Amino acid sequence: MRLRHGRLLAGLCLGATFPLLWFAAWQGSRGNDLDTYESQFLELRQRLLYAEKENKRRSHELSSALDEIRRIVATRGNLTTNHTDDMKWKVVNLPRKLPMHLTNMHYYLPHLREYEDGIFPNVIFGQQRTGVSLVMGIPTVKREKKNYLISTLHSLLHGLSEEQEKDCVIIIFVAEVNTDYVKSVAESVKTSFPREIQSGVLEVISPPASYYPDLSNLKKTFGDSEDRVRWRTKQNLDYSFLMLYAQPKGTLYLQLEDDIIAKPDYIASIKSFAAQQSQDWMVLEFSQLGFIGKLFKSEDLPLVVEFFLMFYKDKPVDWLIDHLLWVKVCNPEKDAAHCEQEKSKFRIRAKPSLFQHMGIHSSLAGKIQNLKDKDFGKNVLHKAHKNPPAKVDTSLRIYQQYTLEKIYKGEDCFWASAPVAGDYIRFTFLNPLKVEKYFFRSGNMEHPGDKLFNTTVEVLPADEMQRKELVDTGNKFNYPATKDGYLKIGAFENGIAEGSINQSIGRIKAIRLSISSDSPVWAILSEVLIKTSEN
């Protein structure tokens, strides 16, 4: 992240309906210049306060307009159902009358006057969920090399409770205008998370091509190349579009990126930290890197977006946030240390960090970024339990040192190459046991997508006569039986298998995880718990 020093200078006319905002450089010099700059600064501050008040009022107008959009969308059918195998892609034809709140965008993006639909998103998938506590925004663009989006979504959704899933929405903003690419990303999300798409916790949107102005011939500043200036300029526009769409959906808005890892129970940590603050905060930071993990009150987003659009060509987004806070709270009569102290009341850092950057290949072509948040701490990739003595074996091809013995003893995770139909993981007890319950978790924070799919949990009764009866005549437990005498008592769902075992089965000789189909991903076991009456 760049250091931000120096002066902020800009000026533009916002039209008859919005106040004139302009910035003057204050250099703390002498005489009448000091009085002049102080007067200008105080006038600017009053105008900004007025602008803030106006934006809050207009946010309600935006909310009403988007309610109307949602109503029209609903009448055109549910976009997440009744798709054929060929997948007929549709975009929502939203109303073409620009809401009153967004007319100011014409001052910053004058080309939109020629495109009435330039601010309305194409909603590829979504249930138009509103009224939630937390809205998460993830912009994603085409990368030359690896794409991290699906892994990021696995990490964010991993371990969420049913209540948390119902009280949040994650918006994936595919910030590209190539229709084929947008379709491919949306299809990938739908294939990986069909349940989350159907429930409404995930939405996929994209911008109309007319949203973006001509980004050629931008002024090069701060020694950046033409490509980097264009990249950061478009990024500012992407954030603005996404924030405006997300604003009426919930109480809090969390800005994320498409190449991150989230800590377990991050939602509860965010809500707890936000509840401890006064009402004066403007940004809560849950990562020290760039624009990752930045939390805003939704009611503040119109003002934030307005500021971004004023200077979207001039500076990176993290600089703009800092300058907005500078204007709100810094006193030109005080020194830089006092300014930082005042800003810290509105921008509050939470530790440890809840999000870690995992991407190496930047969305800026050719850029390698090994950014890591030192406050994130070491990832916990497995959870240990005391399990009964057992012999373990598997048909899977083990990766490096990540053996099945280690996860069973709680020393490390188990990791193997992609399973195929017929593969198994087995735990054979040294002495038959009365097993009360079981819990298996696949995937972990760094590789949340490496889960077990189409995998059943099976138990082998210790009584040989009972096993023979199961094979010959079926069983009285209403569990399907295998040819070798195992009972199928459960299955993995969303990477987890858990349940209690009918005690009438008696003592158990072994538990087996049986894989019934080929998997496109590797498999990780990050938690194994076998609870008996003895442990």
XYZ file of C-alpha atoms in Angstrom:
535
model
C 0.000 0.000 0.000
C 1.285 3.392 -0.900
C 2.104 5.993 1.691
C -0.124 8.997 1.471
C 1.366 12.425 2.046
C 1.253 15.842 0.500
C -1.663 17.904 -0.628
C -4.969 17.211 -2.251
C -5.978 19.508 -5.096
C -9.007 19.190 -7.308
C -12.079 21.102 -8.391
C -15.225 20.376 -10.294
C -18.754 21.596 -10.719
C -21.532 19.341 -9.520
C -24.360 21.321 -11.126
C -27.209 23.338 -9.707
C -28.479 20.533 -7.516
C -25.207 19.759 -5.782
C -22.671 22.051 -4.038
C -19.371 23.149 -5.531
C -16.527 21.078 -3.999
C -12.897 22.025 -4.496
C -9.696 21.393 -2.669
C -6.884 23.828 -2.059
C -3.347 22.871 -1.091
C -2.517 23.877 2.426
C 1.164 24.154 3.053
C 1.154 25.686 6.514
C 3.049 28.804 5.441
C 2.709 32.464 6.427
C 0.517 35.524 6.758
C -2.620 36.082 4.772
C -2.148 32.807 2.874
C -2.838 30.922 6.093
C -6.063 32.828 6.703
C -7.157 32.281 3.115
C -6.511 28.560 3.162
C -8.140 28.186 6.550
C -11.239 29.974 5.304
C -11.350 27.797 2.197
C -10.947 24.671 4.251
C -13.736 25.582 6.668
C -16.029 26.411 3.762
C -15.166 23.073 2.157
C -15.914 21.227 5.373
C -19.358 22.824 5.620
C -20.085 21.894 2.031
C -19.002 18.324 2.611
C -21.274 18.047 5.646
C -24.118 19.317 3.494
C -23.202 16.799 0.801
C -23.203 14.014 3.386
C -26.678 14.990 4.551
C -27.930 15.134 0.973
C -26.476 11.726 0.182
C -28.229 10.104 3.135
C -31.522 11.573 1.972
C -30.950 10.401 -1.576
C -29.935 6.926 -0.439
C -33.564 6.466 0.572
C -34.599 7.513 -2.944
C -32.189 4.948 -4.372
C -33.617 2.258 -2.109
C -37.134 3.010 -3.329
C -35.995 2.909 -6.945
C -34.275 -0.434 -6.488
C -37.376 -1.825 -4.759
C -39.203 -1.056 -7.987
C -36.431 -2.770 -9.951
C -36.782 -5.868 -7.777
C -40.538 -5.889 -8.305
C -40.107 -5.849 -12.077
C -37.410 -8.522 -11.881
C -39.743 -10.755 -9.874
C -42.471 -10.510 -12.512
C -40.063 -11.745 -15.155
C -39.506 -15.015 -13.407
C -36.898 -16.600 -11.240
C -33.617 -16.587 -13.122
C -32.157 -19.417 -11.051
C -34.734 -22.071 -11.928
C -36.042 -23.912 -14.974
C -32.728 -23.765 -16.837
C -32.197 -26.450 -19.447
C -28.991 -28.451 -19.638
C -27.836 -26.085 -22.368
C -28.266 -23.166 -19.933
C -30.141 -20.348 -21.669
C -28.553 -17.176 -20.410
C -30.625 -14.114 -19.759
C -30.031 -10.640 -18.449
C -32.566 -8.533 -16.683
C -33.967 -5.641 -18.678
C -34.247 -3.158 -15.858
C -36.206 0.105 -16.021
C -34.438 2.653 -18.149
C -35.394 5.701 -16.116
C -32.408 6.806 -14.040
C -33.235 7.147 -10.319
C -32.992 10.696 -9.000
C -30.136 9.782 -6.699
C -27.917 8.660 -9.568
C -28.336 11.690 -11.806
C -25.186 13.164 -10.238
C -23.211 10.427 -11.942
C -23.657 12.320 -15.194
C -21.318 14.978 -13.867
C -18.531 12.474 -13.344
C -19.350 10.089 -16.185
C -20.883 12.401 -18.806
C -20.941 9.651 -21.443
C -23.820 8.070 -19.492
C -26.121 10.829 -20.745
C -26.111 8.961 -24.049
C -26.728 5.564 -22.436
C -29.791 5.479 -20.203
C -29.096 1.880 -19.167
C -25.423 2.415 -18.378
C -25.838 2.214 -14.598
C -28.171 -0.808 -14.418
C -26.582 -4.217 -13.796
C -27.108 -7.423 -15.702
C -28.313 -9.815 -13.002
C -27.177 -13.271 -14.062
C -28.164 -15.112 -10.891
C -29.874 -13.774 -7.811
C -32.909 -13.970 -5.591
C -32.784 -10.216 -4.860
C -32.259 -10.819 -1.141
C -32.536 -7.678 1.015
C -32.837 -6.761 4.675
C -29.705 -8.626 5.764
C -27.119 -7.498 8.307
C -24.078 -8.002 6.073
C -23.576 -7.556 2.341
C -20.245 -8.692 0.894
C -19.025 -7.387 -2.447
C -16.462 -9.245 -4.566
C -15.348 -7.712 -7.861
C -13.644 -10.175 -10.197
C -11.963 -9.681 -13.548
C -10.267 -11.897 -16.092
C -6.723 -12.833 -15.149
C -4.032 -13.981 -17.544
C -3.150 -16.936 -15.325
C -4.836 -18.427 -12.264
C -8.340 -17.445 -11.168
C -8.995 -17.631 -7.420
C -12.716 -16.812 -7.231
C -14.102 -20.291 -6.510
C -11.530 -20.907 -3.768
C -12.406 -17.533 -2.237
C -16.118 -18.388 -2.208
C -15.416 -21.792 -0.649
C -13.474 -20.029 2.106
C -16.222 -17.462 2.759
C -18.997 -20.064 2.845
C -17.024 -22.692 4.725
C -18.552 -23.339 8.146
C -21.295 -20.673 8.016
C -24.252 -21.520 10.205
C -27.754 -21.644 8.739
C -28.581 -18.413 10.566
C -25.503 -16.652 9.172
C -26.292 -17.776 5.625
C -29.804 -16.345 5.919
C -28.520 -12.996 7.209
C -25.940 -12.205 4.540
C -25.579 -11.936 0.780
C -22.406 -12.225 -1.300
C -22.420 -10.294 -4.570
C -19.978 -11.428 -7.244
C -19.465 -8.559 -9.658
C -17.938 -9.874 -12.891
C -16.385 -6.583 -13.987
C -16.054 -7.511 -17.658
C -18.149 -6.744 -20.729
C -17.196 -9.857 -22.716
C -20.448 -11.845 -22.650
C -18.803 -15.230 -23.095
C -16.447 -14.631 -20.187
C -19.244 -13.408 -17.918
C -21.255 -16.522 -18.766
C -18.318 -18.808 -18.038
C -17.725 -17.277 -14.604
C -21.415 -17.397 -13.703
C -21.674 -21.029 -14.841
C -18.634 -21.924 -12.741
C -20.210 -20.323 -9.663
C -23.549 -22.046 -10.286
C -21.894 -25.445 -10.775
C -19.838 -25.090 -7.594
C -22.577 -23.583 -5.401
C -26.042 -24.566 -6.681
C -27.606 -24.543 -3.211
C -26.220 -21.100 -2.354
C -27.440 -19.670 -5.664
C -30.891 -21.150 -5.106
C -31.136 -19.901 -1.511
C -30.108 -16.355 -2.458
C -26.882 -16.100 -0.448
C -24.932 -15.725 -3.734
C -25.666 -13.263 -6.536
C -23.786 -12.800 -9.806
C -24.006 -9.504 -11.681
C -22.096 -7.749 -14.443
C -22.019 -4.182 -15.824
C -23.396 -3.091 -19.180
C -20.644 -2.250 -21.656
C -21.880 1.350 -21.759
C -21.013 1.907 -18.087
C -17.312 2.399 -18.745
C -16.037 5.619 -20.338
C -13.126 5.730 -22.763
C -10.105 4.756 -20.675
C -7.479 5.520 -23.283
C -5.243 8.585 -23.076
C -5.466 8.838 -19.294
C -3.000 11.171 -17.635
C -0.053 9.258 -16.177
C 0.611 10.155 -12.549
C 2.844 9.046 -9.683
C 5.265 7.410 -12.102
C 2.758 4.684 -13.005
C 2.669 3.176 -16.468
C -0.244 3.764 -18.816
C -1.489 0.208 -18.199
C -1.374 0.621 -14.421
C -3.208 3.962 -14.558
C -5.915 2.384 -16.718
C -6.128 -0.628 -14.370
C -6.532 1.413 -11.190
C -8.988 3.809 -12.899
C -11.249 0.959 -13.996
C -10.926 -0.566 -10.526
C -12.323 2.632 -8.969
C -15.282 2.466 -11.351
C -15.831 -1.203 -10.499
C -15.929 -0.503 -6.760
C -18.376 2.352 -7.327
C -20.776 0.250 -9.413
C -20.732 -2.627 -6.933
C -21.250 -0.391 -3.898
C -24.249 1.343 -5.457
C -25.876 -2.000 -6.259
C -25.173 -3.364 -2.766
C -26.179 -0.256 -0.794
C -29.921 -0.929 -0.261
C -29.520 -4.634 0.492
C -28.325 -4.555 4.097
C -27.041 -2.657 7.101
C -23.293 -3.190 6.652
C -21.184 -3.544 3.510
C -17.916 -5.491 3.459
C -15.515 -4.917 0.577
C -13.560 -8.023 -0.392
C -11.399 -9.216 -3.292
C -11.561 -12.421 -5.331
C -8.270 -13.897 -4.075
C -8.546 -14.132 -0.290
C -8.897 -16.594 2.589
C -11.300 -15.935 5.478
C -10.827 -17.014 9.073
C -13.424 -19.336 10.620
C -16.433 -17.544 12.108
C -15.402 -14.252 10.507
C -19.002 -12.998 10.352
C -19.487 -13.282 14.114
C -16.150 -11.506 14.669
C -17.126 -8.643 12.347
C -20.524 -8.121 13.978
C -19.022 -8.261 17.455
C -16.309 -5.726 16.643
C -18.759 -3.361 14.924
C -21.126 -3.530 17.910
C -18.335 -2.377 20.219
C -17.762 0.871 18.281
C -19.445 4.223 18.618
C -21.670 5.431 15.806
C -19.014 7.830 14.493
C -16.849 5.280 12.665
C -16.745 5.306 8.891
C -14.426 2.394 8.003
C -13.606 -0.708 10.040
C -10.588 -2.576 8.716
C -10.333 -6.364 9.035
C -7.176 -6.607 6.937
C -4.266 -4.216 6.624
C -3.887 -4.894 2.887
C -5.228 -2.608 0.161
C -9.011 -2.586 -0.081
C -9.528 -6.045 1.455
C -11.840 -6.485 4.445
C -13.040 -2.874 4.653
C -16.429 -2.508 6.365
C -18.774 0.444 5.761
C -22.213 1.364 7.013
C -24.495 1.065 4.010
C -25.928 4.510 4.678
C -22.447 5.987 4.055
C -21.918 4.323 0.675
C -23.502 7.055 -1.483
C -21.063 9.620 -0.094
C -18.128 7.233 -0.503
C -19.072 6.474 -4.120
C -19.567 10.169 -4.858
C -16.029 10.841 -3.680
C -14.610 7.919 -5.665
C -16.259 9.163 -8.846
C -14.932 12.689 -8.377
C -11.362 11.443 -8.512
C -11.548 8.001 -10.110
C -8.923 8.971 -12.710
C -6.507 10.506 -10.243
C -5.592 8.118 -7.445
C -5.912 4.513 -6.230
C -8.941 3.668 -4.116
C -7.095 3.294 -0.794
C -5.671 6.799 -1.236
C -9.128 8.186 -1.938
C -10.523 6.710 1.280
C -7.708 8.340 3.213
C -8.345 11.712 1.549
C -12.072 11.514 2.273
C -11.299 11.033 5.950
C -8.778 13.888 5.784
C -11.463 16.263 4.542
C -13.986 15.098 7.138
C -11.872 15.409 10.281
C -8.456 17.038 9.809
C -7.874 20.579 11.052
C -5.451 22.719 8.972
C -4.337 24.460 12.139
C -3.045 21.169 13.561
C -0.070 19.040 12.561
C 0.001 15.723 10.713
C 0.117 13.700 13.928
C -3.126 15.291 15.122
C -4.703 14.582 11.728
C -3.786 10.896 11.944
C -5.177 10.738 15.458
C -8.504 12.195 14.320
C -8.704 9.885 11.309
C -8.088 6.890 13.559
C -11.416 7.620 15.273
C -13.233 7.102 11.979
C -11.013 4.370 10.489
C -10.552 1.652 13.105
C -8.323 -1.370 12.701
C -9.312 -4.774 14.077
C -6.650 -7.287 15.093
C -5.944 -10.018 14.306
C -6.900 -9.740 10.648
C -9.790 -11.856 9.405
C -8.755 -12.011 5.737
C -5.520 -13.015 4.069
C -4.461 -12.326 0.499
C -3.641 -15.581 -1.301
C -3.361 -14.549 -4.954
C 0.064 -14.323 -6.583
C -0.939 -13.320 -10.098
C -2.533 -9.862 -10.108
C -5.425 -8.851 -12.335
C -2.938 -6.321 -13.747
C -1.250 -8.250 -16.549
C 2.275 -9.339 -15.715
C 2.191 -8.171 -12.100
C 3.260 -10.608 -9.380
C 2.168 -9.683 -5.858
C 3.269 -11.680 -2.840
C 1.240 -9.590 -0.415
C 0.646 -11.169 2.976
C -1.029 -9.718 6.043
C 1.304 -10.353 8.983
C -1.577 -9.776 11.423
C -3.555 -12.682 9.979
C -1.545 -15.236 11.925
C -0.873 -18.840 11.078
C -3.660 -20.737 9.358
C -5.224 -23.528 11.393
C -5.526 -26.270 8.781
C -6.731 -29.137 10.973
C -8.527 -29.749 14.256
C -7.312 -32.383 16.678
C -9.433 -34.897 18.628
C -8.605 -37.857 20.819
C -9.813 -40.885 18.871
C -9.872 -44.547 19.969
C -6.934 -46.782 18.931
C -7.339 -47.952 15.356
C -5.522 -49.098 12.246
C -6.067 -46.723 9.338
C -5.738 -47.392 5.611
C -6.841 -45.867 2.322
C -6.796 -46.594 -1.396
C -6.143 -42.910 -2.123
C -2.764 -41.680 -3.295
C -1.342 -39.694 -0.362
C 0.297 -36.316 -1.026
C 3.726 -35.846 0.575
C 3.658 -36.110 4.385
C -0.103 -35.585 4.820
C -0.930 -39.138 5.899
C -4.171 -40.565 7.231
C -2.456 -41.472 10.500
C -1.680 -37.806 11.156
C -5.250 -36.541 10.917
C -6.520 -39.466 13.009
C -4.024 -38.570 15.748
C -4.689 -34.813 15.326
C -1.156 -34.004 14.159
C -1.893 -32.675 10.662
C -4.477 -32.880 7.888
C -4.817 -35.787 5.439
C -4.358 -34.835 1.789
C -4.633 -37.049 -1.285
C -4.880 -36.706 -5.045
C -8.285 -36.653 -6.737
C -10.404 -39.657 -5.680
C -12.060 -41.986 -8.182
C -15.132 -44.173 -7.811
C -14.381 -47.099 -5.498
C -11.754 -45.332 -3.391
C -12.096 -45.537 0.381
C -10.752 -44.332 3.731
C -11.032 -46.859 6.557
C -10.609 -46.861 10.335
C -10.430 -50.377 11.837
C -10.578 -50.461 15.634
C -8.089 -52.617 17.512
C -11.007 -53.733 19.689
C -14.676 -53.529 18.604
C -16.302 -50.453 20.162
C -19.677 -48.941 20.956
C -19.511 -45.788 18.813
C -21.912 -43.001 19.782
C -21.278 -40.416 17.080
C -18.919 -39.398 14.285
C -17.786 -36.168 12.637
C -15.663 -35.792 9.492
C -14.720 -32.456 7.894
C -13.122 -32.220 4.450
C -11.339 -29.194 3.016
C -9.570 -26.508 5.061
C -8.934 -22.762 5.042
C -6.198 -22.773 2.428
C -7.876 -25.359 0.208
C -11.595 -25.077 1.018
C -12.599 -26.677 -2.289
C -10.729 -29.937 -1.664
C -13.799 -31.681 -0.256
C -15.153 -35.190 -0.382
C -18.086 -35.489 -2.788
C -20.493 -38.411 -3.254
C -18.998 -40.125 -0.221
C -20.908 -42.305 2.250
C -20.158 -43.163 5.874
C -20.379 -46.906 6.525
C -19.966 -49.026 9.684
C -19.087 -52.701 10.013
C -20.860 -54.511 12.899
C -18.482 -56.647 14.948
C -20.951 -59.554 15.190
C -20.074 -61.925 12.323
C -23.488 -63.604 12.396
C -25.134 -60.234 12.104
C -22.906 -59.330 9.153
C -23.821 -62.563 7.368
C -27.503 -61.848 7.956
C -27.090 -58.351 6.522
C -25.653 -59.762 3.293
C -28.100 -62.654 2.965
C -31.447 -61.198 4.058
C -31.062 -57.451 4.553
C -31.225 -55.683 7.902
C -33.623 -54.465 10.540
C -31.948 -51.057 10.958
C -33.318 -49.514 7.730
C -29.759 -48.753 6.614
C -28.672 -49.895 3.126
C -26.140 -52.724 3.349
C -23.110 -53.368 1.154
C -22.085 -56.781 -0.167
C -19.290 -56.999 2.387
C -21.589 -56.379 5.356
C -21.198 -52.616 5.982
C -24.207 -50.430 6.818
C -24.484 -47.033 5.077
C -25.400 -44.717 7.939
C -24.613 -41.257 6.502
C -23.050 -39.156 3.731
C -20.964 -36.046 3.186
C -22.917 -32.869 2.559
C -21.087 -29.670 1.682
C -17.838 -31.282 2.815
C -19.073 -32.494 6.223
C -20.439 -35.798 7.507
C -21.782 -36.074 11.029
C -24.321 -38.065 12.962
C -25.182 -40.440 15.781
C -25.068 -44.228 15.497
C -27.992 -46.476 16.422
C -26.809 -48.321 19.518
C -28.817 -51.410 18.595
C -26.189 -52.087 15.908
C -23.923 -53.148 18.737
C -20.180 -52.962 18.751
C -18.496 -51.743 15.585
C -15.341 -53.175 14.064
C -14.656 -50.474 11.460
C -15.840 -47.188 9.918
C -15.334 -46.628 6.206
C -15.710 -43.593 3.960
C -16.629 -44.890 0.494
C -16.342 -42.683 -2.592
C -18.848 -43.455 -5.352
C -17.767 -41.116 -8.169
C -14.664 -39.528 -9.655
C -13.768 -36.132 -8.201
C -12.378 -33.142 -10.136
C -10.450 -31.955 -7.056
C -8.062 -33.393 -4.499
C -9.367 -34.433 -1.101
C -8.470 -33.171 2.362
C -9.632 -34.475 5.718
C -9.084 -31.699 8.244
C -11.062 -33.121 11.178
C -11.877 -36.651 12.352
C -13.888 -37.331 15.505
C -15.070 -40.777 16.551
C -16.846 -40.601 19.907
C -17.289 -43.774 21.940
C -18.621 -44.473 25.406
C -14.995 -44.912 26.472
C -13.605 -41.578 25.201
